[in-house]
Coordinates of C-alpha atoms in Angstrom, one line a residue:
Chain A
D1 CA 0.0 0.0 0.0
I2 CA 1.1 3.5 -0.7
Q3 CA 1.5 5.5 2.5
L4 CA 0.9 9.3 2.5
T5 CA 2.5 11.2 5.4
Q6 CA 1.3 14.8 6.0
S7 CA 3.1 17.4 8.0
P8 CA 2.5 19.1 10.2
S9 CA -0.4 17.3 11.8
F10 CA -1.5 20.6 13.4
L11 CA -0.7 24.2 12.8
S12 CA -1.8 27.5 14.2
A13 CA -2.0 30.4 11.9
S14 CA -3.6 33.9 11.7
V15 CA -5.9 35.4 9.1
G16 CA -3.8 36.6 6.3
D17 CA -0.9 34.1 6.8
R18 CA 0.6 32.0 4.1
V19 CA 0.3 28.4 5.1
T20 CA 2.0 25.4 3.5
I21 CA 1.1 21.7 4.1
T22 CA 3.2 18.9 2.8
C23 CA 2.3 15.4 1.8
R24 CA 5.0 12.7 1.2
A25 CA 4.3 9.4 -0.6
S26 CA 6.0 6.2 0.3
Q27 CA 6.7 5.7 -3.5
G28 CA 6.4 7.7 -6.6
I29 CA 2.8 8.5 -7.6
N30 CA 3.4 10.8 -10.6
N31 CA 1.0 13.7 -10.1
Y32 CA -1.9 11.5 -9.1
L33 CA -2.7 13.4 -5.9
A34 CA -5.7 15.4 -4.6
W35 CA -6.3 17.7 -1.7
Y36 CA -9.5 17.8 0.3
Q37 CA -10.8 20.2 2.9
Q38 CA -13.0 19.1 5.7
K39 CA -14.8 21.4 8.2
P40 CA -16.1 20.0 11.5
G41 CA -19.3 18.0 11.1
R42 CA -19.2 18.3 7.3
A43 CA -18.2 16.1 4.4
P44 CA -14.8 16.6 2.7
K45 CA -14.6 18.9 -0.3
L46 CA -12.3 18.5 -3.3
L47 CA -9.9 21.4 -3.6
I48 CA -7.1 20.3 -6.0
Y49 CA -6.6 17.3 -8.2
S50 CA -3.7 16.1 -10.3
A51 CA -1.5 17.7 -7.8
S52 CA -1.9 21.3 -9.0
T53 CA -5.3 21.7 -10.8
L54 CA -7.8 23.8 -8.9
Q55 CA -11.3 22.4 -8.8
T56 CA -14.0 24.7 -10.2
G57 CA -15.2 27.2 -7.7
V58 CA -12.2 26.9 -5.3
P59 CA -10.6 30.2 -4.5
S60 CA -7.3 31.0 -6.2
R61 CA -5.6 31.5 -2.8
F62 CA -5.3 27.7 -2.8
S63 CA -2.6 26.1 -4.9
G64 CA -0.9 22.8 -5.1
S65 CA 2.5 21.6 -6.4
G66 CA 4.7 18.6 -6.6
S67 CA 5.3 15.3 -8.4
G68 CA 6.7 12.0 -7.6
T69 CA 6.8 11.7 -3.9
D70 CA 6.7 15.2 -2.5
F71 CA 3.7 17.5 -2.7
T72 CA 2.5 20.8 -1.1
L73 CA -0.7 22.6 -0.6
T74 CA -0.4 26.3 -0.1
I75 CA -3.0 28.8 1.1
S76 CA -1.9 32.3 0.3
G77 CA -3.7 34.7 2.6
L78 CA -5.6 32.5 5.1
Q79 CA -9.3 33.4 5.5
P80 CA -11.5 32.7 8.4
E81 CA -13.4 30.1 6.4
D82 CA -10.1 28.2 5.7
F83 CA -9.8 26.9 9.3
A84 CA -10.4 23.2 8.7
T85 CA -8.6 19.9 8.3
Y86 CA -6.8 19.1 5.0
Y87 CA -6.2 15.7 3.6
C88 CA -4.1 14.5 0.6
Q89 CA -5.2 11.4 -1.3
Q90 CA -3.5 9.3 -4.0
D91 CA -5.0 7.7 -7.1
T92 CA -2.1 5.6 -8.3
S93 CA -2.9 2.2 -7.0
F94 CA -5.4 0.3 -4.8
P95 CA -6.1 0.6 -2.0
L96 CA -6.6 4.3 -2.5
T97 CA -5.1 6.0 0.5
F98 CA -5.3 9.3 2.4
G99 CA -2.8 11.2 4.4
G100 CA -3.4 11.5 8.1
G101 CA -4.7 15.1 7.9
T102 CA -3.5 18.5 8.9
K103 CA -5.7 20.6 11.2
V104 CA -5.4 24.3 10.7
N105 CA -6.3 26.2 13.8
I106 CA -6.7 29.9 14.6
K107 CA -3.8 31.3 16.4
Chain B
E1 CA -27.3 20.2 -9.1
V2 CA -25.4 17.0 -8.2
Q3 CA -26.6 15.5 -5.0
L4 CA -25.8 12.4 -3.0
V5 CA -27.9 11.4 0.0
E6 CA -26.9 8.4 2.2
S7 CA -29.2 6.5 4.5
G8 CA -29.3 3.2 6.4
G9 CA -26.8 3.8 9.2
G10 CA -27.5 2.8 12.8
L11 CA -26.5 0.7 15.7
V12 CA -25.7 -3.0 15.0
E13 CA -24.1 -5.7 17.1
P14 CA -20.7 -7.2 16.2
G15 CA -21.2 -9.9 13.6
G16 CA -24.3 -8.3 12.3
S17 CA -25.2 -6.8 8.9
L18 CA -26.3 -3.5 7.5
R19 CA -27.0 -2.0 4.1
L20 CA -26.2 1.6 3.4
S21 CA -27.9 3.4 0.5
C22 CA -26.8 6.4 -1.5
A23 CA -29.4 8.1 -3.7
A24 CA -27.8 10.1 -6.5
S25 CA -29.4 12.9 -8.6
G26 CA -28.3 15.6 -11.0
F27 CA -26.1 13.5 -13.2
T28 CA -26.1 10.3 -15.4
F29 CA -25.6 7.8 -12.7
S30 CA -24.5 4.9 -14.8
D31 CA -21.6 6.9 -16.4
Y32 CA -19.8 7.5 -13.1
Y33 CA -17.7 5.6 -10.7
M34 CA -19.1 5.6 -7.1
D35 CA -16.9 5.2 -4.0
W36 CA -17.5 4.7 -0.3
V37 CA -15.1 6.4 2.2
R38 CA -15.4 6.1 5.9
Q39 CA -14.2 8.1 8.9
A40 CA -14.0 6.6 12.4
P41 CA -14.9 9.0 15.2
G42 CA -12.2 11.6 15.6
K43 CA -10.0 9.9 12.9
G44 CA -9.0 10.5 9.3
L45 CA -10.4 9.3 6.1
E46 CA -10.3 5.7 4.8
W47 CA -11.3 4.6 1.4
V48 CA -13.6 1.5 1.6
G49 CA -14.6 0.5 -1.9
R50 CA -15.5 1.4 -5.5
S51 CA -18.1 0.6 -8.1
R52 CA -17.0 1.4 -11.5
S53 CA -19.3 2.7 -14.2
K54 CA -21.7 0.7 -16.4
A55 CA -19.2 0.8 -19.2
K56 CA -16.8 -1.0 -16.9
R57 CA -19.6 -3.4 -15.9
Y58 CA -19.9 -2.0 -12.4
T59 CA -16.9 -3.9 -11.3
T60 CA -15.7 -3.3 -7.7
E61 CA -12.6 -2.9 -5.6
F62 CA -12.3 -2.9 -1.8
V63 CA -9.7 -2.2 0.8
A64 CA -8.3 -5.4 2.3
S65 CA -9.9 -4.9 5.7
V66 CA -13.4 -5.3 4.3
K67 CA -12.8 -7.7 1.4
G68 CA -15.1 -10.7 1.7
R69 CA -17.4 -8.9 4.1
F70 CA -18.6 -5.8 2.2
A71 CA -20.1 -5.7 -1.3
I72 CA -21.3 -2.8 -3.5
S73 CA -24.3 -3.0 -5.8
R74 CA -26.3 -0.5 -7.9
L75 CA -29.9 -0.1 -8.9
E76 CA -30.1 2.0 -12.0
S77 CA -33.8 2.5 -11.8
E78 CA -33.4 4.1 -8.5
N79 CA -30.1 5.9 -9.3
S80 CA -28.8 4.3 -6.1
V81 CA -25.7 2.6 -5.0
Y82 CA -25.6 0.3 -1.9
L83 CA -22.9 -0.8 0.5
H84 CA -23.7 -4.2 1.9
M85 CA -21.8 -4.8 5.1
N86 CA -21.7 -8.2 6.7
S87 CA -19.8 -9.7 9.7
L88 CA -19.4 -6.2 11.1
K89 CA -16.7 -5.5 13.6
I90 CA -16.3 -2.9 16.2
E91 CA -13.6 -1.3 14.1
D92 CA -16.1 -0.7 11.3
T93 CA -17.7 2.0 13.4
A94 CA -17.5 5.2 11.4
I95 CA -19.3 7.8 9.3
Y96 CA -19.7 6.3 5.8
Y97 CA -19.6 8.8 2.9
C98 CA -20.8 8.1 -0.6
T99 CA -18.8 10.0 -3.2
R100 CA -18.9 10.3 -7.0
G101 CA -15.8 9.6 -9.0
F102 CA -14.8 12.6 -11.0
R103 CA -12.7 11.1 -13.8
L104 CA -10.1 12.9 -15.8
N105 CA -7.2 11.4 -17.9
G106 CA -7.7 8.0 -16.4
R107 CA -7.6 9.2 -12.8
T108 CA -10.5 9.4 -10.4
W109 CA -11.1 12.1 -7.7
F110 CA -13.9 12.3 -5.2
D111 CA -16.4 15.0 -6.0
P112 CA -18.9 15.6 -4.6
W113 CA -19.6 13.8 -1.3
G114 CA -22.8 13.0 0.5
Q115 CA -23.5 14.1 4.0
G116 CA -22.5 10.7 5.5
T117 CA -24.4 8.2 7.6
L118 CA -23.1 6.9 11.0
V119 CA -22.6 3.2 11.6
T120 CA -22.0 2.1 15.1
V121 CA -21.0 -1.5 15.8
S122 CA -21.4 -2.3 19.5
S123 CA -22.9 -4.8 21.8

């Protein structure tokens, strides 16, 4: 199975901050990676797929990069509605797997 | 508008069975992959299984921990997909989400998701 390791697990940030979350795969996954946002009590929402493509309707302050084993999700100018948990997910091979999540808290 | 609505969750004893339903609307159901993802209380996301599209004969895949115990079926006339869960274990306790597979260039991403239904396995 492909393991996805996210770091950090938790981070505290202020509105307006630039935030970077990393996701490392246990083996190369090309760019077959997505990022999801989940708010408490809500279902996850697709933000980015194919490592760097923004899903329709997602604000441009979100961006993704990477290929192979190392990926990043960046939020440029954190907004109050961005405080949530973020997960990466690979679509290279079964079983499909998710990272452990990064919870972004208000500082 | 694309919508997914799950139902069927509840309390079940270890070793019991349960069938979850996911009613889809707003898109051509048979053209899409449909996946189930679960989330244990306070934990992260775990992919459970997939039903491919009609063109792929609705073939299925599962995570190892549920293989042989869970099955996925569809009913086209109801635009519904079902997760049949047997021999349930305490560790199957989770919110179960139904999600549509958004396919592009041979890859599949989860979008959108239903609201989830809670399954509790306990004696």
